[in-house]
Amino acid sequence: MPENCTANRLSWVALVVALLPGPVAVGQVVVSAEIRPRTELRDGFRTVNTPREKPAFFVEQRSRLNLDYGREKVSVRLSVQDVRIWGSTSQVYKSDPNLFNVFEAYGQYRLSSRLAVRVGRQVLDYDNARFLGGLDWAQQGRSHDALKLLYADSSGFAVHGGAGFNQSFSPEPAKLSDTYYGGVDNYKSMEYLWLHKDWTRGKLSALFFNDGRQRPDSTTYYRQTYGLSGEATAGRATLTAEAYYQTGYDATGRAVQAYLAAGSVTLATKFTPLTLGLDYLSGSDATDSRNQAFVPLYGTNHAFYGHMDYFYVGNNHGQNGRTAGLVDFYLKTNFKLASKTSLLAHLHHFEAAAAVYAPGTTEQALSSRLGEELDVQLSTNVSPDFNLKLGYSHLLATASLDALKGRAGQPHNQWAWAMLTFKPVLFKN
């Protein structure tokens, strides 16, 4: 392992140790950990598997150490993590290809009983995480370097406003402001405003998000996303609705005009809740000059569009660089098998929102049907700090999905996994 990497890790350990018994009496200190290994068998996960491809089998583990400190008006959070595939380094090694980084590192100051300011690396997770989410399913998660103002009062009204400015690493005394920022799937700058109101039988949120992507010539293109989401309860039924609109320009300079509309109804029955819903995300076909594909840029997409992550999760489903959008009809439920055990089941029917063409042509249109997916997940809380999850998903793909993925895949694709989560509190004064 490089000496500077070793020094960084030791410095974090030393910091945590230094804050343990002794100085802790002056404030509230909580030290917690998370160990989360996940075993996966992938046979067509995220993209259709070809007949010649063999299934992949591996174990990936996330290890986090969290430190939370609070005193009067000041609070601090530090969260460091290591993400690795079992066996990716030898037992005796000098180099480490795995991810060790700071997941969260922020300080917060309470300006008044209602208003606070938070600055540093932090998770931005709002509402159902449709557009801004912590992406906790992914072992690495998602966090932003940002400044945020937080307001909340006793009536259930809250306002958050934030901003971020990103820059590529360049040692001083280089002129960082002149450096092109080409972060992978990241913005040069962003600003957002979130408003929220809770009522006895419902809630409503509004979101404005502006993100700028920089080109190699230092030109920055800005895209704006406006969103509304709400929920209301009437008797045994819970209704949800969402609407988003995107405009501005994408990272290539193409004009954007896209939208998302989603709605669902959940009925509480004697045995289990049943949710029936529809998500519609606009798309662009291979001939569109304008970008009409809505992108849920920083959300937790794994929770919405099927657990096998075929759509909007680190991959494209489109032609000529144009995402075809998605129509998702779904039925969801979650059976409570025992006091600490539940069985989740999701059934999806997927269609493309834009035209899909046979490979190599823009004249021979294919069916809009992309396939069906079944997701099941068993979860049991063995103890307050130990959870076990088992999951299985099966996707029946069509020729249209093959065309969008750019490969001749097999119709049946599957994924099985098992995950253990240990989340003990190591110290609390």
Tab-separated table of N, CA, C and O in Angstrom, residues 289-333:
chain	number	residue	atom	x	y	z
A	289	SER	N	-33.161	15.386	-32.652
A	289	SER	CA	-32.033	16.305	-32.515
A	289	SER	C	-32.054	16.969	-31.145
A	289	SER	O	-31.015	17.384	-30.623
A	290	ARG	N	-33.243	17.063	-30.545
A	290	ARG	CA	-33.384	17.652	-29.223
A	290	ARG	C	-33.458	16.531	-28.179
A	290	ARG	O	-33.964	15.455	-28.441
A	291	ASN	N	-32.921	16.771	-26.997
A	291	ASN	CA	-32.930	15.772	-25.939
A	291	ASN	C	-34.267	15.816	-25.206
A	291	ASN	O	-34.536	16.741	-24.446
A	292	GLN	N	-35.107	14.808	-25.454
A	292	GLN	CA	-36.419	14.735	-24.807
A	292	GLN	C	-36.473	13.646	-23.736
A	292	GLN	O	-37.545	13.265	-23.284
A	293	ALA	N	-35.299	13.170	-23.310
A	293	ALA	CA	-35.227	12.086	-22.329
A	293	ALA	C	-35.037	12.657	-20.934
A	293	ALA	O	-34.038	13.322	-20.649
A	294	PHE	N	-35.998	12.376	-20.064
A	294	PHE	CA	-35.864	12.801	-18.671
A	294	PHE	C	-34.845	11.910	-17.974
A	294	PHE	O	-34.837	10.686	-18.154
A	295	VAL	N	-34.000	12.511	-17.144
A	295	VAL	CA	-32.980	11.762	-16.403
A	295	VAL	C	-33.143	12.070	-14.909
A	295	VAL	O	-32.983	13.229	-14.510
A	296	PRO	N	-33.449	11.069	-14.088
A	296	PRO	CA	-33.504	11.276	-12.632
A	296	PRO	C	-32.081	11.288	-12.079
A	296	PRO	O	-31.608	10.331	-11.486
A	297	LEU	N	-31.416	12.392	-12.235
A	297	LEU	CA	-29.957	12.485	-12.176
A	297	LEU	C	-29.313	11.925	-10.919
A	297	LEU	O	-28.376	11.136	-10.991
A	298	TYR	N	-29.780	12.307	-9.754
A	298	TYR	CA	-29.054	11.991	-8.523
A	298	TYR	C	-29.940	11.229	-7.534
A	298	TYR	O	-29.762	11.318	-6.326
A	299	GLY	N	-30.880	10.466	-8.073
A	299	GLY	CA	-31.799	9.722	-7.222
A	299	GLY	C	-31.315	8.313	-6.937
A	299	GLY	O	-30.263	7.877	-7.398
A	300	THR	N	-32.125	7.599	-6.160
A	300	THR	CA	-31.852	6.196	-5.865
A	300	THR	C	-32.716	5.366	-6.798
A	300	THR	O	-33.789	4.869	-6.428
A	301	ASN	N	-32.262	5.226	-8.041
A	301	ASN	CA	-33.086	4.618	-9.084
A	301	ASN	C	-33.331	3.131	-8.862
A	301	ASN	O	-34.298	2.577	-9.383
A	302	HIS	N	-32.468	2.480	-8.122
A	302	HIS	CA	-32.635	1.055	-7.822
A	302	HIS	C	-33.972	0.789	-7.154
A	302	HIS	O	-34.560	-0.294	-7.301
A	303	ALA	N	-34.496	1.755	-6.426
A	303	ALA	CA	-35.743	1.570	-5.686
A	303	ALA	C	-36.975	1.657	-6.576
A	303	ALA	O	-38.070	1.257	-6.150
A	304	PHE	N	-36.838	2.164	-7.802
A	304	PHE	CA	-38.012	2.452	-8.614
A	304	PHE	C	-38.184	1.553	-9.830
A	304	PHE	O	-39.280	1.043	-10.073
A	305	TYR	N	-37.138	1.382	-10.633
A	305	TYR	CA	-37.300	0.827	-11.972
A	305	TYR	C	-36.806	-0.609	-12.082
A	305	TYR	O	-36.188	-0.989	-13.070
A	306	GLY	N	-37.116	-1.406	-11.069
A	306	GLY	CA	-36.710	-2.801	-11.072
A	306	GLY	C	-35.371	-2.992	-10.393
A	306	GLY	O	-34.419	-2.236	-10.626
A	307	HIS	N	-35.262	-4.017	-9.570
A	307	HIS	CA	-34.036	-4.233	-8.803
A	307	HIS	C	-32.856	-4.683	-9.660
A	307	HIS	O	-31.712	-4.650	-9.207
A	308	MET	N	-33.119	-5.103	-10.904
A	308	MET	CA	-32.008	-5.562	-11.748
A	308	MET	C	-31.284	-4.417	-12.449
A	308	MET	O	-30.346	-4.640	-13.223
A	309	ASP	N	-31.711	-3.185	-12.197
A	309	ASP	CA	-30.981	-1.985	-12.605
A	309	ASP	C	-30.743	-1.878	-14.109
A	309	ASP	O	-29.656	-1.486	-14.557
A	310	TYR	N	-31.754	-2.188	-14.893
A	310	TYR	CA	-31.638	-2.048	-16.343
A	310	TYR	C	-31.822	-0.604	-16.805
A	310	TYR	O	-31.451	-0.260	-17.920
A	311	PHE	N	-32.391	0.233	-15.951
A	311	PHE	CA	-32.775	1.574	-16.390
A	311	PHE	C	-32.267	2.629	-15.409
A	311	PHE	O	-32.524	2.553	-14.210
A	312	TYR	N	-31.506	3.584	-15.937
A	312	TYR	CA	-31.061	4.780	-15.211
A	312	TYR	C	-30.062	4.500	-14.098
A	312	TYR	O	-29.802	5.371	-13.272
A	313	VAL	N	-29.473	3.322	-14.051
A	313	VAL	CA	-28.492	3.020	-13.008
A	313	VAL	C	-27.146	2.750	-13.683
A	313	VAL	O	-26.812	1.611	-13.998
A	314	GLY	N	-26.387	3.795	-13.916
A	314	GLY	CA	-25.047	3.653	-14.467
A	314	GLY	C	-24.991	3.055	-15.855
A	314	GLY	O	-23.951	2.539	-16.264
A	315	ASN	N	-26.105	3.092	-16.600
A	315	ASN	CA	-26.071	2.542	-17.958
A	315	ASN	C	-27.136	3.219	-18.810
A	315	ASN	O	-28.063	3.848	-18.307
A	316	ASN	N	-26.998	3.076	-20.093
A	316	ASN	CA	-27.928	3.707	-21.027
A	316	ASN	C	-28.847	2.664	-21.650
A	316	ASN	O	-28.467	1.518	-21.857
A	317	HIS	N	-30.089	3.032	-21.891
A	317	HIS	CA	-30.983	2.170	-22.665
A	317	HIS	C	-31.542	3.030	-23.803
A	317	HIS	O	-32.596	3.630	-23.716
A	318	GLY	N	-30.748	3.101	-24.871
A	318	GLY	CA	-31.149	3.946	-25.987
A	318	GLY	C	-30.332	3.649	-27.225
A	318	GLY	O	-29.527	2.715	-27.260
A	319	GLN	N	-30.530	4.461	-28.248
A	319	GLN	CA	-29.848	4.294	-29.518
A	319	GLN	C	-29.285	5.637	-29.961
A	319	GLN	O	-29.895	6.688	-29.725
A	320	ASN	N	-28.107	5.599	-30.586
A	320	ASN	CA	-27.425	6.817	-31.037
A	320	ASN	C	-27.220	7.806	-29.891
A	320	ASN	O	-27.299	9.027	-30.077
A	321	GLY	N	-26.976	7.283	-28.676
A	321	GLY	CA	-26.743	8.149	-27.520
A	321	GLY	C	-27.978	8.815	-26.971
A	321	GLY	O	-27.880	9.725	-26.150
A	322	ARG	N	-29.164	8.356	-27.380
A	322	ARG	CA	-30.419	8.966	-26.944
A	322	ARG	C	-31.218	7.956	-26.125
A	322	ARG	O	-31.606	6.915	-26.646
A	323	THR	N	-31.455	8.272	-24.874
A	323	THR	CA	-32.188	7.370	-23.987
A	323	THR	C	-33.654	7.317	-24.388
A	323	THR	O	-34.284	8.349	-24.632
A	324	ALA	N	-34.199	6.102	-24.447
A	324	ALA	CA	-35.545	5.899	-24.990
A	324	ALA	C	-36.653	6.150	-23.977
A	324	ALA	O	-37.821	5.975	-24.291
A	325	GLY	N	-36.313	6.551	-22.743
A	325	GLY	CA	-37.352	6.781	-21.754
A	325	GLY	C	-37.916	5.475	-21.233
A	325	GLY	O	-37.448	4.382	-21.576
A	326	LEU	N	-38.955	5.571	-20.421
A	326	LEU	CA	-39.492	4.363	-19.800
A	326	LEU	C	-40.934	4.564	-19.378
A	326	LEU	O	-41.312	5.623	-18.861
A	327	VAL	N	-41.735	3.520	-19.607
A	327	VAL	CA	-43.085	3.419	-19.054
A	327	VAL	C	-43.080	2.182	-18.161
A	327	VAL	O	-42.788	1.084	-18.626
A	328	ASP	N	-43.371	2.371	-16.888
A	328	ASP	CA	-43.265	1.288	-15.907
A	328	ASP	C	-44.603	1.114	-15.200
A	328	ASP	O	-45.001	1.947	-14.377
A	329	PHE	N	-45.293	0.024	-15.529
A	329	PHE	CA	-46.493	-0.372	-14.794
A	329	PHE	C	-46.062	-1.365	-13.713
A	329	PHE	O	-45.361	-2.339	-14.024
A	330	TYR	N	-46.487	-1.169	-12.473
A	330	TYR	CA	-45.996	-2.058	-11.418
A	330	TYR	C	-47.069	-2.368	-10.375
A	330	TYR	O	-48.015	-1.604	-10.160
A	331	LEU	N	-46.868	-3.528	-9.756
A	331	LEU	CA	-47.671	-3.976	-8.617
A	331	LEU	C	-46.697	-4.379	-7.530
A	331	LEU	O	-45.797	-5.189	-7.754
A	332	LYS	N	-46.862	-3.815	-6.335
A	332	LYS	CA	-45.916	-4.059	-5.249
A	332	LYS	C	-46.662	-4.429	-3.964
A	332	LYS	O	-47.776	-3.964	-3.737
A	333	THR	N	-45.991	-5.239	-3.151
A	333	THR	CA	-46.533	-5.581	-1.844
A	333	THR	C	-45.389	-5.965	-0.919
A	333	THR	O	-44.253	-6.168	-1.358
